[in-house]
Short mmCIF file of C-alpha atoms and ligand atoms in Angstrom, two decimals:
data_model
loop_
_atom_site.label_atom_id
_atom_site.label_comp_id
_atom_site.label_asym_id
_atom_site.label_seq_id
_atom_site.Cartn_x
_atom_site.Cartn_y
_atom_site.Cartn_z
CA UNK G 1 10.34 3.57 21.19
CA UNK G 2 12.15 6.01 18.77
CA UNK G 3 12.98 4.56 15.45
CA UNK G 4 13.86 5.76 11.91
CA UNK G 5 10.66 4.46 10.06
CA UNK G 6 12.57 4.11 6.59
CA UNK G 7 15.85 2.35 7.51
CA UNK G 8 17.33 2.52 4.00
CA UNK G 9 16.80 6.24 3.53
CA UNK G 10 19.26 7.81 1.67
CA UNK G 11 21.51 9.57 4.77
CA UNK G 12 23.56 13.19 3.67
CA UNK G 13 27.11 12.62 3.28
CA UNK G 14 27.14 9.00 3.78
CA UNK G 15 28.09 8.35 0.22
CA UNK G 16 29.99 10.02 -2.05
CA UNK G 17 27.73 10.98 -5.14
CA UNK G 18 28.21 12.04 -8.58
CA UNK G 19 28.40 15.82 -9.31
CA UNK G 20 25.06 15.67 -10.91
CA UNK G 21 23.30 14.04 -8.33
CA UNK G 22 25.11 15.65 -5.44
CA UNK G 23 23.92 18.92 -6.55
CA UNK G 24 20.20 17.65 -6.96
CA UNK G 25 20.33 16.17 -3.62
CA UNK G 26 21.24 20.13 -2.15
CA UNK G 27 19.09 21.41 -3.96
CA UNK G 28 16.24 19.07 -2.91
CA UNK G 29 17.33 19.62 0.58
CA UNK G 30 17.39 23.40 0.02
CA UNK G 31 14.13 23.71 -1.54
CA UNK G 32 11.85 20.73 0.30
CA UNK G 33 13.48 20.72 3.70
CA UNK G 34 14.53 18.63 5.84
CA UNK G 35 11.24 16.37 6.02
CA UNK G 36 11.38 14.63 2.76
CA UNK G 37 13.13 10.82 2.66
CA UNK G 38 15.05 9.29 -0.44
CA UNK G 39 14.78 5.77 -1.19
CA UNK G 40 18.39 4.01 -1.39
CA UNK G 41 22.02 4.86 -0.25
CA UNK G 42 22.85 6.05 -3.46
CA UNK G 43 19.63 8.30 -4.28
CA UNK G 44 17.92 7.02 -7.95
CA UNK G 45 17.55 9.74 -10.73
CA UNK G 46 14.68 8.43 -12.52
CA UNK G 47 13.62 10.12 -15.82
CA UNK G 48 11.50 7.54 -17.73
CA UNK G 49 9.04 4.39 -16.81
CA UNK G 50 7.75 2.18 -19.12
CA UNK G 51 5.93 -1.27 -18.14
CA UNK G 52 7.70 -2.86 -15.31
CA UNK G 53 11.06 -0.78 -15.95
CA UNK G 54 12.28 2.51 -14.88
CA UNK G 55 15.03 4.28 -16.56
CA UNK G 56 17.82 6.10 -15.28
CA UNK G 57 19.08 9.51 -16.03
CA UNK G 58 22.02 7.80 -17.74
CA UNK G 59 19.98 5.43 -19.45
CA UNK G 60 20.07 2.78 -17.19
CA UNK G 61 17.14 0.08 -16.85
CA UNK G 62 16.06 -1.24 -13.42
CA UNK G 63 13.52 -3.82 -12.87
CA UNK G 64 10.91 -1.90 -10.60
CA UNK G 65 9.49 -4.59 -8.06
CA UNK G 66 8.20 -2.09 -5.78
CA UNK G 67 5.99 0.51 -7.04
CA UNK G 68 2.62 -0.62 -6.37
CA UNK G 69 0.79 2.56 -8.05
CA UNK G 70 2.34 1.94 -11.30
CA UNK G 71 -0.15 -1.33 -11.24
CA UNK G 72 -0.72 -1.85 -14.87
CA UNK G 73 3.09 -1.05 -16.09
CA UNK G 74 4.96 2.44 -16.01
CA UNK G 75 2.66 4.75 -18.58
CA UNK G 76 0.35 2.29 -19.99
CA UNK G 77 -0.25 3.67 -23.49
CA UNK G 78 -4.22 2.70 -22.77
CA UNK G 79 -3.74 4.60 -19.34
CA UNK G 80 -2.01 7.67 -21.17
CA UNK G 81 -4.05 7.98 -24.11
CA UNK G 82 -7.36 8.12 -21.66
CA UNK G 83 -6.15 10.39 -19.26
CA UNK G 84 -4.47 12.90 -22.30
CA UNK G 85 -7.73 12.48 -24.06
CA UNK G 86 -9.63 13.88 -21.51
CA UNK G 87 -7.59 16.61 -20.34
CA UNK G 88 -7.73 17.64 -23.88
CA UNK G 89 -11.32 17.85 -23.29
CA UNK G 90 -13.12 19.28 -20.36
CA UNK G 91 -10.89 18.76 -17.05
CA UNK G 92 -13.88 19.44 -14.65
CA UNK G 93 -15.31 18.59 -10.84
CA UNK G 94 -18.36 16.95 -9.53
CA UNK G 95 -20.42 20.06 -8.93
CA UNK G 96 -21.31 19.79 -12.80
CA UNK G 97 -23.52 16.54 -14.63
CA UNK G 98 -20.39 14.51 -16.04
CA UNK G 99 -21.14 10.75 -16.95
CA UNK G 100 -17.54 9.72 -15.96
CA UNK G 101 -17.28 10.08 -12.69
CA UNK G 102 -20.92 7.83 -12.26
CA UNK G 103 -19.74 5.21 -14.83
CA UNK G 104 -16.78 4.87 -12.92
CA UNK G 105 -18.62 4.98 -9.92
CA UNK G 106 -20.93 2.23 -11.27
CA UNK G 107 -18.17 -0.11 -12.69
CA UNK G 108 -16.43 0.13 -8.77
CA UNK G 109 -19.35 -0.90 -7.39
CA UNK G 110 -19.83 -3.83 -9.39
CA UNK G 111 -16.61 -5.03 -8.01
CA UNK G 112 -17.75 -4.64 -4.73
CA UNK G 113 -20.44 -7.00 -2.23
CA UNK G 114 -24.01 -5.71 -2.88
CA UNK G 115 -24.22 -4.20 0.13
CA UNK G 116 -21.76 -1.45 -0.64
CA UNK G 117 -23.99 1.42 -2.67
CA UNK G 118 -21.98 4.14 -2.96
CA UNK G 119 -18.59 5.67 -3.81
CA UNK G 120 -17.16 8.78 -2.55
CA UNK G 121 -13.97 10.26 -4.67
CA UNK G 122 -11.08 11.74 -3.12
CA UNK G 123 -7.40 12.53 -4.73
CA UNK G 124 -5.75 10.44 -2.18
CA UNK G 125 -5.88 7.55 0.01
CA UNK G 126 -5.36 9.64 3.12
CA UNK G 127 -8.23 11.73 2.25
CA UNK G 128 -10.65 8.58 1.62
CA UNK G 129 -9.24 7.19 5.22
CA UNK G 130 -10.35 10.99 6.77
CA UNK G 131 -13.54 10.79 5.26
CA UNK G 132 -14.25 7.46 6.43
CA UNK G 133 -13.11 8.49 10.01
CA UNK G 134 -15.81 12.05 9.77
CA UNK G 135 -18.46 9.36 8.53
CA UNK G 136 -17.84 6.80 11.22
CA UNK G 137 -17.61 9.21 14.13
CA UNK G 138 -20.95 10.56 12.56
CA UNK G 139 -22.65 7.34 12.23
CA UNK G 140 -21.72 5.75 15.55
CA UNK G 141 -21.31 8.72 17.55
CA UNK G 142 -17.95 7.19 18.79
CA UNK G 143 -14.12 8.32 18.62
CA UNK G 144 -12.18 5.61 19.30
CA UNK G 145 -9.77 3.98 16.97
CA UNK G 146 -8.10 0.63 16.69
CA UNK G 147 -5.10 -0.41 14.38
CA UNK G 148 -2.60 -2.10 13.81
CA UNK G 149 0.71 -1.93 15.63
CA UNK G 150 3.05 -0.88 12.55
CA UNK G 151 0.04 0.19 10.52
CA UNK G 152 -0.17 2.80 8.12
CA UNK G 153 -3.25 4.90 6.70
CA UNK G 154 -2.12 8.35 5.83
CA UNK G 155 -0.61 12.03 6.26
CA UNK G 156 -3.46 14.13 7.15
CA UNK G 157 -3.28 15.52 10.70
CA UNK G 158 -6.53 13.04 11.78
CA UNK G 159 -5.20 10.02 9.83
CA UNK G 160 -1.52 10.11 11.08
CA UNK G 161 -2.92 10.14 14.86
CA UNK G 162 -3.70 6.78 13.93
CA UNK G 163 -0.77 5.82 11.80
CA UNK G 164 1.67 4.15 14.18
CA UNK G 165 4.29 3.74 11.23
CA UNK G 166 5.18 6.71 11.56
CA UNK G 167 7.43 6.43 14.45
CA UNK G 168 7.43 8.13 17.34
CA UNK G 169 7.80 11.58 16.45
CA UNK G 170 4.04 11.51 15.62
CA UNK G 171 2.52 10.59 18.50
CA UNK G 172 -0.91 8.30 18.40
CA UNK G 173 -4.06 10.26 19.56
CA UNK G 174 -5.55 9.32 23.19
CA UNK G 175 -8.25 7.72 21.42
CA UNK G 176 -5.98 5.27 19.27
CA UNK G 177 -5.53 1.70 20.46
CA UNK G 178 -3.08 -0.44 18.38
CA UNK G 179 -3.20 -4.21 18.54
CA UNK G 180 -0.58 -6.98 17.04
CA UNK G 181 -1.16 -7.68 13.26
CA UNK G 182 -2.58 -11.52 13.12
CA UNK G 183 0.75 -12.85 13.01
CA UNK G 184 0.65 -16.35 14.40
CA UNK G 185 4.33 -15.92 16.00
CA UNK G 186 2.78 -13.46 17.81
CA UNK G 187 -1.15 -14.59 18.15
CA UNK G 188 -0.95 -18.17 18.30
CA UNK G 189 -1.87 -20.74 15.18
CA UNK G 190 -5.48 -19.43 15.26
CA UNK G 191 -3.85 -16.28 14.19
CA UNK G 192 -8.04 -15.38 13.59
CA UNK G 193 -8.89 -15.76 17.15
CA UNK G 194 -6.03 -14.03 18.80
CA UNK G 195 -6.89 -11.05 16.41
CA UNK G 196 -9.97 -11.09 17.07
CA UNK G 197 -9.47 -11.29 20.98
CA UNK G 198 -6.98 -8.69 20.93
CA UNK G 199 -9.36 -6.22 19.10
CA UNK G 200 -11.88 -7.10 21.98
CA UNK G 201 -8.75 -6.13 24.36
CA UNK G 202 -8.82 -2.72 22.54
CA UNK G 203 -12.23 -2.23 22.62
CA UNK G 204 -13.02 -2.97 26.40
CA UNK G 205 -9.50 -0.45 27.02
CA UNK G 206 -11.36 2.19 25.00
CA UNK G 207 -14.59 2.02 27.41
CA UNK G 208 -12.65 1.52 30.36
CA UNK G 209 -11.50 5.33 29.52
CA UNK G 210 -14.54 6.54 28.57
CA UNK G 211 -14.30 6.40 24.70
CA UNK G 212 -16.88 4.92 22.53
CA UNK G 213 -15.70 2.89 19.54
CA UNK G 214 -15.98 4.48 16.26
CA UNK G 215 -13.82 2.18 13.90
CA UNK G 216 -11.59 -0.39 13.58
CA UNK G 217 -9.27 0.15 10.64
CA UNK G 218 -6.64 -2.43 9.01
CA UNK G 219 -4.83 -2.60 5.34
CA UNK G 220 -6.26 -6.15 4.57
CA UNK G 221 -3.01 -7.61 4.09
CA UNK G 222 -1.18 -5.85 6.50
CA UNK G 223 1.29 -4.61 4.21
CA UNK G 224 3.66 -2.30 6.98
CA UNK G 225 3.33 -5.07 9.72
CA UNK G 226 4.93 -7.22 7.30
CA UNK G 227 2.60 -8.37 5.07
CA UNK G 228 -0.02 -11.43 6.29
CA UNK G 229 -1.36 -12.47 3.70
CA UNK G 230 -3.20 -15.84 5.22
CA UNK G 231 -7.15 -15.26 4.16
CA UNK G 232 -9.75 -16.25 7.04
CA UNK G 233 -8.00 -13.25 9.18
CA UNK G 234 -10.87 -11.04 10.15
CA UNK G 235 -14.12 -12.20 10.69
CA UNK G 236 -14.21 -12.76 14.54
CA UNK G 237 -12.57 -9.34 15.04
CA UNK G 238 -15.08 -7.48 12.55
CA UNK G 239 -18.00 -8.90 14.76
CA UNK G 240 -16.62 -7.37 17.77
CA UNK G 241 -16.23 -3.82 16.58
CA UNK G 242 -20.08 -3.84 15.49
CA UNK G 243 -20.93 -5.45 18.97
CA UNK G 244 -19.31 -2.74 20.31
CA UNK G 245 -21.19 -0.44 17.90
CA UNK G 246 -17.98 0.88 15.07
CA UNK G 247 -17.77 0.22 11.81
CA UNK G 248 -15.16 -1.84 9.98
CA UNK G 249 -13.26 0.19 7.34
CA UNK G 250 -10.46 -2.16 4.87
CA UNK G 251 -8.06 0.13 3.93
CA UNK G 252 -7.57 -1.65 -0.02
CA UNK G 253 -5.05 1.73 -0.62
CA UNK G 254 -2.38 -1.32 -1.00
CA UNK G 255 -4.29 -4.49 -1.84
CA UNK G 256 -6.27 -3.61 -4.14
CA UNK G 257 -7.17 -3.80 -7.64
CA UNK G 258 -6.38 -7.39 -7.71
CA UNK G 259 -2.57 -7.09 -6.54
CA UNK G 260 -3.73 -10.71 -4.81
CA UNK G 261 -4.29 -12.66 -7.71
CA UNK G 262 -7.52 -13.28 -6.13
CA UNK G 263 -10.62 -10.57 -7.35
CA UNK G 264 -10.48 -6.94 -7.13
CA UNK G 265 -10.18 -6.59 -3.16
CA UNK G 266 -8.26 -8.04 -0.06
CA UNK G 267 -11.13 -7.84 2.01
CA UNK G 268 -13.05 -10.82 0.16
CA UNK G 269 -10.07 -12.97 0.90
CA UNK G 270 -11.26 -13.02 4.41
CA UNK G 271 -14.85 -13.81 3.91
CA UNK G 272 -16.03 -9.99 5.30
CA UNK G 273 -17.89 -7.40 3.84
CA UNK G 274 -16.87 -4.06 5.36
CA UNK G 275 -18.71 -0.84 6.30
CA UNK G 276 -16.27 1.41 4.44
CA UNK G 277 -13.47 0.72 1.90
CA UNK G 278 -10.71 2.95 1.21
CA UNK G 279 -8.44 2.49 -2.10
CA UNK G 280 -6.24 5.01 -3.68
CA UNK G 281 -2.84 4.48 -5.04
CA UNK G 282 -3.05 1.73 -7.83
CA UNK G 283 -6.78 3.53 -9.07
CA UNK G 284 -4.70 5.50 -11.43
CA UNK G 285 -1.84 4.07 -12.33
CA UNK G 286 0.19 7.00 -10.76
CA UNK G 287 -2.79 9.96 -11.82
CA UNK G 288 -3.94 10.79 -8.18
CA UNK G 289 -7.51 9.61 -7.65
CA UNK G 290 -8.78 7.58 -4.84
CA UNK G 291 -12.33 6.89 -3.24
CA UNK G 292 -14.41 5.50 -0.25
CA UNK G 293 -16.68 2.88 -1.00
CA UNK G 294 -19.57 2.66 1.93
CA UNK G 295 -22.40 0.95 2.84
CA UNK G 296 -25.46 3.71 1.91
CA UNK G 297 -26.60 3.56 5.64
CA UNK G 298 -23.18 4.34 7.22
CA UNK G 299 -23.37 7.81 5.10
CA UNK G 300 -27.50 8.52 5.91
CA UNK G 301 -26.35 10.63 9.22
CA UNK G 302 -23.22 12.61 7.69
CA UNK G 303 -25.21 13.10 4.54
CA UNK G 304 -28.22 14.74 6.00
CA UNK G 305 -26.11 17.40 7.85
CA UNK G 306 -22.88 17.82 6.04
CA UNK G 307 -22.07 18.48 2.43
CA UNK G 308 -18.96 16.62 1.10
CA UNK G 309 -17.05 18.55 -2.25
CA UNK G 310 -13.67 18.03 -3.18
CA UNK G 311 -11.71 19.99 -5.60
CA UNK G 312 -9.99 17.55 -7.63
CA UNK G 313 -11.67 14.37 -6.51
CA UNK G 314 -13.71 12.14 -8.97
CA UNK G 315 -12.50 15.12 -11.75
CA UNK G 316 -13.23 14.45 -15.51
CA UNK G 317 -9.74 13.66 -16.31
CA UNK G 318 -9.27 11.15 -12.92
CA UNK G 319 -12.27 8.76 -13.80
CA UNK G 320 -11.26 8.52 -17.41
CA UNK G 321 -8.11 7.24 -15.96
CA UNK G 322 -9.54 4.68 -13.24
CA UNK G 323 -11.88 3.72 -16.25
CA UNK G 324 -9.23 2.91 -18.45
CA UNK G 325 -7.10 1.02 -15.47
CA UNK G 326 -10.15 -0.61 -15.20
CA UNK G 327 -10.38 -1.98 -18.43
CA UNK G 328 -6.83 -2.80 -18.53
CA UNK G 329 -7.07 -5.23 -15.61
CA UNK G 330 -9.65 -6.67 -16.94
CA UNK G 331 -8.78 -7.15 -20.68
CA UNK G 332 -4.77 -7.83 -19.93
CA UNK G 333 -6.38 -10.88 -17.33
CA UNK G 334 -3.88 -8.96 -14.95
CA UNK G 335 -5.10 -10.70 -11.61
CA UNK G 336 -4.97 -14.03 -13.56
CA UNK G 337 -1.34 -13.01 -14.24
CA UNK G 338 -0.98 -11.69 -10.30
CA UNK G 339 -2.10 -15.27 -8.99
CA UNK G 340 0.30 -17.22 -12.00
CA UNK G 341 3.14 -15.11 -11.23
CA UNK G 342 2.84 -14.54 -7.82
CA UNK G 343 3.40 -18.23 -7.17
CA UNK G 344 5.82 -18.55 -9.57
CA UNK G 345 8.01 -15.95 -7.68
CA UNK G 346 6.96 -17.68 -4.27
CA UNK G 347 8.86 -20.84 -5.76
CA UNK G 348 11.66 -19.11 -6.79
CA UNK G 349 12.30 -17.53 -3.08
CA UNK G 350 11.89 -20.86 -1.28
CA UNK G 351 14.16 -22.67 -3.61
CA UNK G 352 16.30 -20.03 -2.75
CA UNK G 353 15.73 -19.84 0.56
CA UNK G 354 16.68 -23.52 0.74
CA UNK G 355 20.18 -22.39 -0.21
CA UNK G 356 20.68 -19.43 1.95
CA UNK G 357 18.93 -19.79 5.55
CA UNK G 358 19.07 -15.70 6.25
CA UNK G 359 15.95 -16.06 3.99
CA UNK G 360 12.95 -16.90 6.43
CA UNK G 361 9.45 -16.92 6.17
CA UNK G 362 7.96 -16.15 3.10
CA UNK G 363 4.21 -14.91 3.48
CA UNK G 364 3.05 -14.13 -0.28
CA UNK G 365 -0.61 -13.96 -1.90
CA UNK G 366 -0.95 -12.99 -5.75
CA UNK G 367 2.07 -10.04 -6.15
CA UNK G 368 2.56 -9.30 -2.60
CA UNK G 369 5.20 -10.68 -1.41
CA UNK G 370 6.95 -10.23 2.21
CA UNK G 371 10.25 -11.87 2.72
CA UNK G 372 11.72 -11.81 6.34
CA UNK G 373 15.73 -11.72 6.40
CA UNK G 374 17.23 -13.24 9.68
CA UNK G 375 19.78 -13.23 11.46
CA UNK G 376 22.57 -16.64 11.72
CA UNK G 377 20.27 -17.49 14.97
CA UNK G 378 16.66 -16.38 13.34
CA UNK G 379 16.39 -12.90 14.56
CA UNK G 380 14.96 -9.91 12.65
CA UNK G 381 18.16 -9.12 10.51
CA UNK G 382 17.14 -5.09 9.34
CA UNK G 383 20.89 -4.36 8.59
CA UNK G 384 20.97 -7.19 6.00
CA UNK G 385 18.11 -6.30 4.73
CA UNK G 386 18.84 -2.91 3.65
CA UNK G 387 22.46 -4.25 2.64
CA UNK G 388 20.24 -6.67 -0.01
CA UNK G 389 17.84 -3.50 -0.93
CA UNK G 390 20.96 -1.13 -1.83
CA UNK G 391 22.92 -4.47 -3.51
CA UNK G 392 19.94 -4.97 -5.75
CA UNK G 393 19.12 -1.21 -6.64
CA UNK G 394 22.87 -1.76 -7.72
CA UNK G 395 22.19 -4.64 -9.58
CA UNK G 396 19.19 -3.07 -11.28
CA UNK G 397 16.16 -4.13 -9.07
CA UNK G 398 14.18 -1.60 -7.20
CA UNK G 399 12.50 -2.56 -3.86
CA UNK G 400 12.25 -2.01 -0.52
CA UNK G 401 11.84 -3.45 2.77
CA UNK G 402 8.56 -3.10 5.26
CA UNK G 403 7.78 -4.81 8.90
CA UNK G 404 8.25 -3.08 12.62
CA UNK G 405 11.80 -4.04 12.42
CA UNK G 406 12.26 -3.23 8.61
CA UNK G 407 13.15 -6.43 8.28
CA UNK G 408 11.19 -7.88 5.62
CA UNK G 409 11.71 -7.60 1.97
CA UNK G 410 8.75 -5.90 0.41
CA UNK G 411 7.87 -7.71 -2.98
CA UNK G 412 5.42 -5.35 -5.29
CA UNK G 413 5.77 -5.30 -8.44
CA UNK G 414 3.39 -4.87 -11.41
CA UNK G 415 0.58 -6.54 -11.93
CA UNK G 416 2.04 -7.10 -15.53
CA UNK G 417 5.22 -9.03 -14.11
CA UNK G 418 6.35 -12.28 -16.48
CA UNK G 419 8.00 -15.49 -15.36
CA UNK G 420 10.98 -13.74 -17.20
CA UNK G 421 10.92 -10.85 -14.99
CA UNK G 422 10.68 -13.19 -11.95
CA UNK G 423 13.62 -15.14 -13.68
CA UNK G 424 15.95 -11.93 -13.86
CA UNK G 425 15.40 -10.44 -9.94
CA UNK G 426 15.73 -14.21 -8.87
CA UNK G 427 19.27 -14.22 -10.33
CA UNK G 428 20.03 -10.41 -8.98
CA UNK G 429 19.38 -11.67 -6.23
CA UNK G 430 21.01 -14.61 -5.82
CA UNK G 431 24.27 -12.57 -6.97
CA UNK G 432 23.72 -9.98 -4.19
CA UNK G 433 23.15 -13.11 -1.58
CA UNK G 434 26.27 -14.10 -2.31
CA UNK G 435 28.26 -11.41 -1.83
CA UNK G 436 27.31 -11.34 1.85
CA UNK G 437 29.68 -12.29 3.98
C1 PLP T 501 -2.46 1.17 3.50
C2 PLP T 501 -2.36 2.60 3.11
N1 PLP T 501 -3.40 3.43 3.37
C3 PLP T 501 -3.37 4.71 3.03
C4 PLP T 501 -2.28 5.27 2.41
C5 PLP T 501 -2.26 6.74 2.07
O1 PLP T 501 -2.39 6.92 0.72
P1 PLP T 501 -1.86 8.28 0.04
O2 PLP T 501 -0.36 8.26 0.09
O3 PLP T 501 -2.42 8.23 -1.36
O4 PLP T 501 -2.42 9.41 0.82
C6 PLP T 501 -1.18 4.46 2.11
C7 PLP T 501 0.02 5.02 1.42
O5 PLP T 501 1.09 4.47 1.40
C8 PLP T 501 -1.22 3.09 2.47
O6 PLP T 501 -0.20 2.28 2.21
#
């Protein structure tokens, strides 16, 4: 199946733009190629971000519900101040004795199940995913992956083979199987079981072609199949990768940091506690540093034989700024405010779903929220979707929409989000909802 993974892309020449942005757009085309995506029919000229709003190169304000690495607010000061502080410093890698990186290292861990010993830094969450796939093939001896259908884990050349979000013009590697996400349209209302049984499917397709099973790999709430955010999902399908002999990675790149209103990780939501976990994105607060949490005898085989260095991983000036995102979530009560809020704004979008029937189910834990827009007779309505995500970029709301079918309004704001804020893209959209025809 061939499909345009971002539906609401910006497409050249389909609307007329101002000078100033028309002639950014060239030259973005003429400099990055033809590769790169923009978010929104009319392309957004941000200049400035500060807490939950961006700013516009005119001046404007938009409410950003979307940006899920700006976790704490657009440039915390706290964030700022700790990251310029450093760089002012000694900006440094881990070949040297630095105690950042290993108090940062040490607070991570404390967030994590005992059984998880170390941390491994990377710059990016595709890097921590390609780690944990060289670690896993090296512990198990196995090569075979299973995901999600619509999953995504990263850009390296090893990680997209396994990211089927891509679309079709990346093609999955021989030794990827995908499986449904535990959706229980799809699975059944033991949404657990038919997970579980469909990961067994994958894993007894894998030996039937002579691959071993290395890992199985999914986002914890399954943020590009749609976001399910139901807890209980995984433990049936986590036992059969390690009777098969993998290893369960949760990818927490999206999840975590307490985006679910419920502690620091998605993974504890479903009562597992994985071999490896990958997080990236909201670690900084938009400096690039990521990391692979692992269980110390997943890493005793790839340790003794390889070396692991990277450049700009675990750097000076990227664990003083997970340190002080650390300590912002922690002393702003921030997943206190993710659980408050986030039901709060699950409320709001029934009561207005009880108004305006294109608005489906709503699956939503903490501030992740997935909305599915349907058609008049309940199916997957993508077009009207990206007519609401352009009408409320107009209106001064950034988001976006997620789901095989891109169908599903992706709700991700951050972690700082008030009941006012809720109050204000409630009303946007209820203004763009009824301007549909
Ligand atoms: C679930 C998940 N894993 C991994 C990644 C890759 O992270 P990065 O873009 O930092 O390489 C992403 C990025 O969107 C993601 O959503």
């Amino acid at each position: 199946m061939t499909r345009d993974p971002m539906p609401n892309a910006f497409r050249p020449g389909a609307v007329d733009l101002p000078p100033a942005e028309a002639d950014l757009v060239a030259r973005r085309q003429a400099a990055l190629g033809p590769a790169y995506r923009l978010f929104y029919q009319r392309p957004l000229h941000l200049v400035r971000g500060e807490g939950v709003w961006l700013y516009d190169a005119e001046g404007r304000a938009y409410l950003d519900t979307y940006n899920n690495v700006a976790s704490v607010g657009h440039c915390h000061p706290r964030v700022v101040a700790a990251m310029a502080g450093q760089a002012a410093q000694l900006a440094s890698h881990t070949r040297y004795l630095h105690d950042g990186v290993l108090t940062l290292a040490e607070r991570l861990l404390a967030t994590l199940p005992a059984a998880i010993g170390h941390m491994m830094f990377t710059c990016t969450g595709s890097e921590a995913n390609d780690l944990a796939l060289r670690i896993a093939r090296a512990a198990t001896g196995g090569t075979g992956i299973i995901v999600t259908e619509n999953a995504y884990h990263g850009v390296t050349a090893s990680v997209a083979e396994f990211s089927p979000s891509l679309g079709a013009g990346v093609p999955l590697g021989a030794h990827v199987r995908t499986v449904p996400p535990p959706d229980p349209r799809r699975l059944g209302a033991d949404a657990a079981a038919g997970f579980a049984a469909a990961v067994q499917g994958a894993i007894d397709d894998l030996r039937r072609h002579g691959i071993k099973p290395a890992v199985l790999i999914v986002d914890t709430v399954f943020s590009s199949d749609g976001v399910f955010a139901a807890p209980d999902l995984l433990a049936g399908a986590v036992a059969a990768i390690r009777a098969a002999g993998g290893l369960f990675i949760a990818d927490e790149v999206q999840p975590g940091f307490g985006r679910l209103g419920q502690g620091m990780w998605g993974f504890a939501r479903h009562g597992v506690v994985p071999d490896m976990v990958s997080m990236g994105k909201p670690m900084g607060n938009g400096y690039p540093v990521a990391g692979l949490a692992l269980r110390p005898e997943v890493i005793a085989e790839f340790g003794a034989h390889a070396r692991y260095f990277n450049t700009f991983g675990g750097n000076a000036v990227a664990a003083a700024t997970a340190l002080a995102v650390l300590d912002v979530i922690a002393d702003e009560d921030l997943i206190a405010n993710a659980a408050r809020t986030g039901a709060l704004f699950a409320e709001g979008l029934r009561d207005l779903a009880s108004r305006h029937p294109i608005m489906g189910d709503l699956r939503a834990q903490g501030l992740f929220l997935g909305q599915d827009i349907l058609t008049p007779d309940g199916a997957p309505d993508a077009q009207t979707c990206a007519v609401l995500v352009n009408g409320l970029r107009d209106e001064g709301v950034l988001i976006s929409a997620t789901g095989p079918a891109g169908h599903v309004l992706k709700i991700r704001p951050p972690l700082t989000f008030s009941a006012d804020n809720v109050a204000f893209f409630l009303d946007r959209l209820t203004r763009v909802l009824k301007r549909l025809p």
